Amino acid sequence: MAVDIKQIRAQFPALHQEVHGHPLIYFDNAATSQKPKMVVDAIAHYYNKENSNIHRGVHYLSQKATDKYELAREAIRRFINAPSTEEIIITRGTTEAINLVSSCLSKWLFQPGDEIIISAIEHHSNIVPWQMACEQSGAILKVIPVLDSGELDMNAYRNLLSDKTKFVTVNHISNALGTINPVEEITSLAHEKGALVLIDGAQATPHMSVDVQSLNADFYCFSAHKMYGPTGVGVLFGKKEILEKMPPYHGGGEMIKEVKFEGTTYNDLPFKFEAGTPNIVGGIGIEASIRFIEEIGIENIAQQEAELLAYATQRLKDIGGIRFIGEAKEKAGVISFIIDGVHPYDAGTILDKLGIAIRTGHHCAQPVMDRYSIPGTMRASFAVYNTKEEIDTFIEGVQKVKQLFT
Ligand code: 7TS
């Protein structure tokens, strides 16, 4: 094993507790990961010693807080290999990043009859903002279908693309199925038609190396809380030449250069898109979470999770009577499945009583459930701190559920 699991687990106080009298097994990492001590300490240290508003005071603390926030922006830039910090907008998370882009493009780019392409395996946060954009602008939503395997139908995608296509957006990794989408190919095909592209990387940045320059998407977004960082903060990367042309999202402090009643001029990038006092400590928390990931190495994290995925998939297959939802060749550490004849909610409730946290339901991807004609799935999703021993206990739990209900 490439990573020292014991040493990693020691950094997560939340993992060392009992739930319903059993040691906690936390397999709900696609919803949010647990936080290492270094992230919690960075947040506590900021509030204990450095708290101040940023970008406005001449005093010591304000300058210190500003420096730390801007260092966090630089760490984010390096983490995704963006060309410039002007292209790194700190948001409330993936959801806000997508709403920012959809709202600004509705005002600026989309015309009646234009087409926006999304995929059939998006999280609701990459569906609803585009439906709203269509309502506002008269654009039309098109959906790339998904094959039984959980892979996108790339032939159908090629056929959907046309001169009317203005925008394409897909997730990098599906939260409901674990499918890793061919985002470079999707992006370059869209660019051939002159369309802009946004990649929802919420499930990717915790698990794989992301280089926005080689992906070449126009926008890329993610949330800190799925990558060992705090909740309510995330990132929108956007290409400078597009961000410069885009109108602002929210109005207020920070995003202006000069305000007069006759009219206002807007601030330079990235501040034009960061109205109001930002989540300063959130930015500092992202920096700490990136440090945590980089100390282990994202390739080592990916390898550890791939081993867990392969092991858990095989052990579930060996039980029998399990239907896997999503069996793409390229998959991240997410297993969505159903035990024949057992409602996912009942199964999840019993596993919870055994101290095992998995997700059950539609995972904010209702169209995926409709596609497979199921009410929901059981979803186990892994992080670097999970172990094969935990999977063994989980398998015993699944067997217990099966015995009880079938
Ligand atoms: N996009 C994807 C692919 C996601 O998985 C999620 C959250 C989001 C967007 C929204 O992220 P947020 O941080 O703005 O809320 N996914 C999940 C999940 O799978 N279970 O709970 C949240």
Coordinates of C-alpha atoms and ligand atoms in Angstrom, one line a residue:
M1 CA 0.0 0.0 0.0
A2 CA 1.4 3.4 -1.1
V3 CA 0.1 5.3 1.9
D4 CA 0.5 4.9 5.7
I5 CA -3.1 4.5 6.6
K6 CA -2.5 4.4 10.4
Q7 CA -0.7 7.7 10.2
I8 CA -3.5 9.2 8.0
R9 CA -6.3 8.0 10.2
A10 CA -4.6 9.4 13.3
Q11 CA -5.2 12.9 11.8
F12 CA -9.0 12.5 11.7
P13 CA -10.5 12.7 15.2
A14 CA -14.0 12.1 13.8
L15 CA -13.1 8.6 12.6
H16 CA -12.2 7.5 16.2
Q17 CA -15.7 7.3 17.7
E18 CA -18.4 4.7 18.2
V19 CA -21.9 5.0 16.6
H20 CA -24.7 2.9 18.1
G21 CA -22.0 0.9 20.0
H22 CA -19.9 0.1 17.0
P23 CA -16.7 1.8 15.7
L24 CA -17.7 4.3 13.0
I25 CA -17.2 3.2 9.4
Y26 CA -17.6 6.3 7.3
F27 CA -18.4 5.5 3.7
D28 CA -20.3 8.7 2.8
N29 CA -17.3 10.6 1.4
A30 CA -19.0 11.6 -1.8
A31 CA -21.5 13.7 0.3
T32 CA -18.7 15.2 2.4
S33 CA -15.3 14.0 3.7
Q34 CA -14.2 14.1 7.3
K35 CA -11.7 16.8 8.2
P36 CA -8.0 16.3 9.2
K37 CA -6.7 18.1 12.3
M38 CA -4.5 20.4 10.2
V39 CA -7.6 21.8 8.5
V40 CA -9.5 22.3 11.8
D41 CA -6.4 23.8 13.4
A42 CA -5.9 26.2 10.5
I43 CA -9.5 27.4 11.0
A44 CA -9.1 27.7 14.8
H45 CA -5.8 29.5 14.5
Y46 CA -7.3 32.0 12.1
Y47 CA -10.2 32.9 14.4
N48 CA -8.0 32.8 17.5
K49 CA -5.1 34.9 16.2
E50 CA -5.7 36.5 12.8
N51 CA -9.3 37.3 12.4
S52 CA -9.9 40.5 10.4
N53 CA -11.6 41.7 7.3
I54 CA -9.5 41.5 4.1
H55 CA -8.6 43.8 1.2
R56 CA -9.5 47.0 3.1
G57 CA -7.5 47.7 6.3
V58 CA -4.0 49.1 6.6
H59 CA -3.7 47.6 10.1
Y60 CA -1.6 44.5 10.9
L61 CA -4.3 41.9 11.2
S62 CA -6.1 43.0 8.1
Q63 CA -3.0 42.8 6.1
K64 CA -2.1 39.4 7.6
A65 CA -5.6 38.0 6.8
T66 CA -5.4 39.4 3.3
D67 CA -2.0 37.8 2.7
K68 CA -3.3 34.4 3.9
Y69 CA -6.4 34.6 1.8
E70 CA -4.4 35.5 -1.3
L71 CA -1.9 32.8 -0.5
A72 CA -4.8 30.4 -0.4
R73 CA -5.9 31.6 -3.9
E74 CA -2.3 30.9 -5.1
A75 CA -2.4 27.4 -3.6
I76 CA -5.7 26.7 -5.4
R77 CA -4.2 28.0 -8.7
R78 CA -1.3 25.7 -8.3
F79 CA -3.5 22.7 -7.3
I80 CA -5.5 22.8 -10.6
N81 CA -2.6 24.3 -12.6
A82 CA -4.6 27.4 -13.7
P83 CA -2.5 30.0 -15.5
S84 CA -3.3 32.9 -13.1
T85 CA -4.9 33.7 -9.8
E86 CA -7.1 36.2 -11.7
E87 CA -9.0 33.1 -12.9
I88 CA -9.6 31.7 -9.4
I89 CA -12.9 32.9 -7.9
I90 CA -13.6 31.7 -4.4
T91 CA -17.3 30.8 -4.1
R92 CA -19.7 29.2 -1.6
G93 CA -19.1 25.9 -3.4
T94 CA -19.8 24.0 -6.6
T95 CA -23.5 25.0 -6.5
E96 CA -22.8 28.7 -6.3
A97 CA -20.1 28.5 -9.0
I98 CA -22.5 26.9 -11.4
N99 CA -25.2 29.4 -10.6
L100 CA -22.7 32.2 -11.1
V101 CA -21.9 31.0 -14.6
S102 CA -25.5 30.2 -15.6
S103 CA -26.8 33.5 -14.3
C104 CA -24.1 35.6 -16.0
L105 CA -24.3 33.8 -19.3
S106 CA -28.1 34.2 -19.3
K107 CA -27.6 37.9 -19.1
W108 CA -24.8 38.0 -21.6
L109 CA -24.5 35.1 -24.0
F110 CA -27.7 33.0 -24.4
Q111 CA -30.2 34.0 -27.0
P112 CA -33.6 32.4 -27.8
G113 CA -33.1 29.1 -29.7
D114 CA -29.5 28.6 -28.5
E115 CA -28.8 25.1 -27.1
I116 CA -27.3 24.2 -23.8
I117 CA -26.2 20.5 -23.5
I118 CA -25.9 18.8 -20.1
S119 CA -25.7 15.1 -19.4
A120 CA -28.2 12.6 -18.0
I121 CA -26.0 11.9 -15.0
E122 CA -25.7 15.4 -13.5
H123 CA -26.2 16.4 -9.9
H124 CA -29.3 18.6 -9.5
S125 CA -26.9 21.6 -9.0
N126 CA -25.8 21.1 -12.6
I127 CA -29.3 20.7 -14.0
V128 CA -31.6 23.2 -12.3
P129 CA -29.4 26.3 -12.9
W130 CA -29.5 25.5 -16.7
Q131 CA -33.2 25.0 -16.6
M132 CA -33.5 28.5 -15.0
A133 CA -31.1 29.9 -17.6
C134 CA -33.3 28.4 -20.4
E135 CA -36.4 30.0 -18.8
Q136 CA -34.7 33.4 -18.6
S137 CA -33.1 33.4 -22.0
G138 CA -35.2 31.2 -24.3
A139 CA -32.4 28.8 -24.8
I140 CA -33.2 25.1 -25.1
L141 CA -31.8 22.3 -22.9
K142 CA -30.5 19.1 -24.5
V143 CA -29.4 16.0 -22.6
I144 CA -26.7 13.5 -23.4
P145 CA -28.1 10.1 -22.7
V146 CA -26.4 7.5 -20.5
L147 CA -25.7 3.9 -21.5
D148 CA -26.7 1.0 -19.2
S149 CA -23.0 0.8 -18.2
G150 CA -23.2 4.3 -16.7
E151 CA -21.0 5.7 -19.5
L152 CA -22.3 8.7 -21.5
D153 CA -23.4 7.9 -25.0
M154 CA -20.7 9.7 -26.9
N155 CA -22.3 9.1 -30.3
A156 CA -25.5 10.7 -29.1
Y157 CA -23.4 13.6 -27.9
R158 CA -21.8 14.1 -31.3
N159 CA -25.2 14.1 -32.8
L160 CA -26.6 16.7 -30.3
L161 CA -23.8 19.1 -31.1
S162 CA -24.6 21.7 -33.8
D163 CA -24.1 25.3 -34.7
K164 CA -26.9 26.1 -32.2
T165 CA -24.8 24.7 -29.3
K166 CA -23.7 27.5 -27.1
F167 CA -22.8 25.7 -24.0
V168 CA -21.9 22.2 -22.8
T169 CA -21.6 21.1 -19.2
V170 CA -20.9 17.7 -17.6
N171 CA -19.5 16.4 -14.3
H172 CA -16.0 15.1 -14.3
I173 CA -17.0 12.2 -12.1
S174 CA -20.7 11.3 -11.4
N175 CA -21.6 11.3 -7.7
A176 CA -24.4 8.8 -8.3
L177 CA -22.5 6.2 -10.5
G178 CA -18.8 6.9 -10.0
T179 CA -18.3 7.2 -13.8
I180 CA -15.3 9.2 -14.8
N181 CA -16.4 11.1 -17.9
P182 CA -14.1 11.7 -20.9
V183 CA -14.1 15.4 -20.2
E184 CA -11.2 16.3 -22.5
E185 CA -13.0 14.8 -25.5
I186 CA -16.3 16.3 -24.5
T187 CA -14.6 19.7 -24.3
S188 CA -12.8 19.6 -27.6
L189 CA -15.9 18.4 -29.5
A190 CA -17.8 21.3 -28.0
H191 CA -15.1 23.8 -28.8
E192 CA -15.2 22.6 -32.5
K193 CA -18.7 24.1 -32.5
G194 CA -17.6 27.2 -30.8
A195 CA -19.5 26.4 -27.5
L196 CA -18.2 27.2 -24.0
V197 CA -17.7 24.3 -21.6
L198 CA -18.1 24.0 -17.8
I199 CA -16.8 20.9 -16.0
D200 CA -18.4 20.2 -12.5
G201 CA -15.3 18.8 -10.7
A202 CA -17.0 18.4 -7.3
Q203 CA -16.3 14.6 -7.2
A204 CA -13.0 14.8 -9.0
T205 CA -10.6 17.1 -7.1
P206 CA -10.6 14.9 -4.0
H207 CA -9.6 11.8 -6.0
M208 CA -7.5 12.6 -9.1
S209 CA -5.1 15.1 -10.4
V210 CA -6.8 18.0 -12.3
D211 CA -5.0 20.2 -14.7
V212 CA -7.4 22.8 -16.1
Q213 CA -4.9 23.8 -18.9
S214 CA -4.8 20.3 -20.3
L215 CA -8.6 19.8 -19.9
N216 CA -9.0 23.2 -21.7
A217 CA -12.5 23.7 -20.3
D218 CA -13.6 27.3 -20.0
F219 CA -14.9 26.8 -16.5
Y220 CA -14.1 24.3 -13.8
C221 CA -15.6 24.2 -10.3
F222 CA -15.4 22.2 -7.1
S223 CA -16.2 22.3 -3.4
A224 CA -13.7 22.2 -0.5
H225 CA -15.8 20.0 1.8
K226 CA -15.5 16.9 -0.4
M227 CA -11.7 17.2 -0.4
Y228 CA -11.0 17.3 3.4
G229 CA -11.8 21.1 3.6
P230 CA -14.6 23.2 5.2
T231 CA -18.2 23.3 4.1
G232 CA -19.7 26.3 2.3
V233 CA -16.6 27.3 0.3
G234 CA -15.4 26.3 -3.2
V235 CA -13.8 27.4 -6.4
L236 CA -14.7 28.6 -9.8
F237 CA -11.9 28.6 -12.4
G238 CA -12.8 30.6 -15.5
K239 CA -10.6 31.5 -18.4
K240 CA -9.6 35.2 -18.1
E241 CA -10.7 36.3 -21.5
I242 CA -14.3 35.0 -20.8
L243 CA -14.4 36.3 -17.2
E244 CA -13.4 39.7 -18.4
K245 CA -16.3 39.8 -20.8
M246 CA -18.9 38.3 -18.4
P247 CA -21.1 40.8 -16.5
P248 CA -20.8 40.5 -12.6
Y249 CA -23.0 38.2 -10.6
H250 CA -23.6 39.9 -7.3
G251 CA -23.3 43.6 -6.6
G252 CA -21.8 45.0 -3.5
G253 CA -18.5 45.8 -1.8
E254 CA -15.2 44.4 -3.1
M255 CA -16.5 43.9 -6.7
I256 CA -16.3 47.6 -7.5
K257 CA -13.7 50.1 -8.5
E258 CA -15.7 53.3 -8.2
V259 CA -19.3 53.8 -7.2
K260 CA -21.2 56.9 -8.2
F261 CA -25.0 57.3 -8.4
E262 CA -24.5 57.9 -12.1
G263 CA -22.9 54.6 -12.5
T264 CA -20.3 52.1 -11.1
T265 CA -17.1 50.6 -12.5
Y266 CA -16.2 47.1 -11.6
N267 CA -13.1 45.7 -10.0
D268 CA -10.4 43.7 -11.7
L269 CA -10.5 39.9 -11.8
P270 CA -11.1 37.9 -9.7
F271 CA -12.7 40.5 -7.3
K272 CA -15.3 41.5 -9.8
F273 CA -17.0 38.1 -9.0
E274 CA -16.5 38.2 -5.2
A275 CA -19.0 40.7 -3.9
G276 CA -19.1 41.3 -0.1
T277 CA -16.9 39.9 2.7
P278 CA -16.0 36.5 1.5
N279 CA -15.7 33.2 3.5
I280 CA -12.2 34.2 4.6
V281 CA -11.6 31.3 6.9
G282 CA -13.1 29.0 4.3
G283 CA -10.3 30.1 1.8
I284 CA -7.7 29.4 4.5
G285 CA -9.4 26.0 5.1
I286 CA -9.1 25.2 1.4
E287 CA -5.3 26.0 1.5
A288 CA -4.9 23.6 4.5
S289 CA -6.9 20.8 2.7
I290 CA -4.7 21.2 -0.4
R291 CA -1.6 20.9 1.8
F292 CA -3.1 17.7 3.3
I293 CA -3.7 16.2 -0.1
E294 CA -0.3 17.3 -1.4
E295 CA 1.5 15.8 1.6
I296 CA 0.0 12.4 0.8
G297 CA 0.1 12.9 -3.0
I298 CA -3.0 12.8 -5.1
E299 CA -1.6 9.8 -7.1
N300 CA -1.2 7.9 -3.8
I301 CA -4.8 8.8 -2.8
A302 CA -6.1 7.7 -6.2
Q303 CA -4.3 4.4 -5.9
Q304 CA -5.5 3.7 -2.4
E305 CA -9.1 4.4 -3.4
A306 CA -8.8 2.3 -6.6
E307 CA -7.7 -0.7 -4.5
L308 CA -10.7 -0.1 -2.1
L309 CA -13.1 0.1 -5.0
A310 CA -11.8 -3.1 -6.6
Y311 CA -11.9 -5.0 -3.3
A312 CA -15.3 -3.8 -2.3
T313 CA -16.8 -4.4 -5.8
Q314 CA -15.4 -8.0 -5.8
R315 CA -16.6 -8.8 -2.3
L316 CA -20.1 -7.5 -3.1
K317 CA -20.2 -9.5 -6.3
D318 CA -19.3 -12.6 -4.3
I319 CA -22.3 -12.1 -2.1
G320 CA -24.7 -12.5 -5.1
G321 CA -28.1 -10.9 -5.5
I322 CA -26.6 -7.4 -5.8
R323 CA -27.5 -5.1 -8.7
F324 CA -24.7 -2.6 -9.5
I325 CA -25.9 0.8 -10.8
G326 CA -23.0 2.1 -12.9
E327 CA -20.2 -0.2 -14.1
A328 CA -18.2 2.2 -16.2
K329 CA -14.7 1.0 -17.2
E330 CA -13.4 4.3 -15.8
K331 CA -14.7 4.6 -12.3
A332 CA -13.8 6.5 -9.1
G333 CA -14.3 5.2 -5.5
V334 CA -18.1 5.2 -5.6
I335 CA -20.3 2.0 -5.6
S336 CA -24.0 2.4 -6.1
F337 CA -26.0 -0.8 -5.7
I338 CA -29.2 -2.4 -4.7
I339 CA -29.7 -5.6 -2.8
D340 CA -32.4 -7.5 -4.7
G341 CA -35.8 -7.1 -3.0
V342 CA -34.6 -4.7 -0.3
H343 CA -35.4 -1.0 -0.3
P344 CA -32.2 1.1 -0.1
Y345 CA -33.6 3.1 2.8
D346 CA -34.2 -0.1 4.9
A347 CA -30.7 -1.4 4.2
G348 CA -29.1 2.0 5.0
T349 CA -31.0 2.1 8.4
I350 CA -29.7 -1.3 9.4
L351 CA -26.2 -0.5 8.4
D352 CA -26.4 2.7 10.4
K353 CA -27.3 0.6 13.5
L354 CA -24.0 -1.2 12.9
G355 CA -22.1 2.1 12.8
I356 CA -21.7 2.0 9.0
A357 CA -22.5 5.4 7.3
I358 CA -23.5 5.0 3.7
R359 CA -25.8 7.1 1.6
T360 CA -29.2 5.9 0.4
G361 CA -31.6 7.6 -1.9
H362 CA -31.4 9.5 -5.2
H363 CA -28.1 11.3 -4.3
C364 CA -29.5 14.6 -5.7
A365 CA -29.6 12.9 -9.1
Q366 CA -33.2 12.0 -9.6
P367 CA -33.0 11.7 -13.4
V368 CA -30.3 9.0 -12.9
M369 CA -32.7 7.0 -10.8
D370 CA -35.5 7.4 -13.3
R371 CA -33.1 6.2 -16.1
Y372 CA -32.5 3.0 -14.2
S373 CA -36.2 2.7 -13.0
I374 CA -35.2 2.5 -9.4
P375 CA -36.3 4.6 -6.3
G376 CA -32.6 5.1 -5.2
T377 CA -29.5 3.2 -4.5
M378 CA -27.2 2.3 -1.6
R379 CA -24.0 4.2 -2.1
A380 CA -20.6 3.5 -0.5
S381 CA -18.0 6.1 -1.4
F382 CA -14.4 6.0 -0.2
A383 CA -11.7 8.4 0.9
V384 CA -8.0 7.8 1.5
Y385 CA -8.5 7.0 5.2
N386 CA -10.8 4.0 4.5
T387 CA -9.5 0.4 4.9
K388 CA -10.1 -3.1 3.6
E389 CA -11.0 -4.1 7.2
E390 CA -13.8 -1.6 7.1
I391 CA -15.0 -3.1 3.8
D392 CA -15.0 -6.5 5.4
T393 CA -17.2 -5.2 8.2
F394 CA -19.4 -3.5 5.7
I395 CA -19.8 -6.8 3.7
E396 CA -20.8 -8.6 6.9
G397 CA -23.4 -5.8 7.4
V398 CA -24.8 -6.2 3.8
Q399 CA -25.0 -10.0 4.4
K400 CA -27.0 -9.4 7.6
V401 CA -29.4 -7.1 5.7
K402 CA -29.8 -9.7 3.0
Q403 CA -30.6 -12.4 5.6
L404 CA -33.1 -10.2 7.3
F405 CA -35.1 -9.2 4.2
T406 CA -34.8 -12.1 1.8
Ligands
7TS1 N1 -21.8 18.3 -8.3 C1 -21.6 17.1 -7.9 C2 -21.1 16.1 -9.0 C3 -21.8 16.7 -6.6 O1 -21.5 15.5 -6.3 C4 -22.3 17.6 -5.7 C5 -22.6 17.3 -4.3 C6 -22.5 19.0 -6.1 C7 -22.3 19.3 -7.4 C8 -22.9 20.1 -5.2 O2 -21.9 20.4 -4.3 P1 -22.1 21.5 -3.2 O3 -20.9 21.4 -2.4 O4 -22.3 22.8 -3.8 O5 -23.3 21.1 -2.4 N2 -22.9 15.9 -4.1 C9 -23.4 15.3 -3.0 C10 -23.7 14.0 -2.9 O6 -23.4 13.1 -3.7 N3 -24.3 13.7 -1.7 O7 -24.4 14.9 -1.0 C11 -23.9 15.9 -1.8

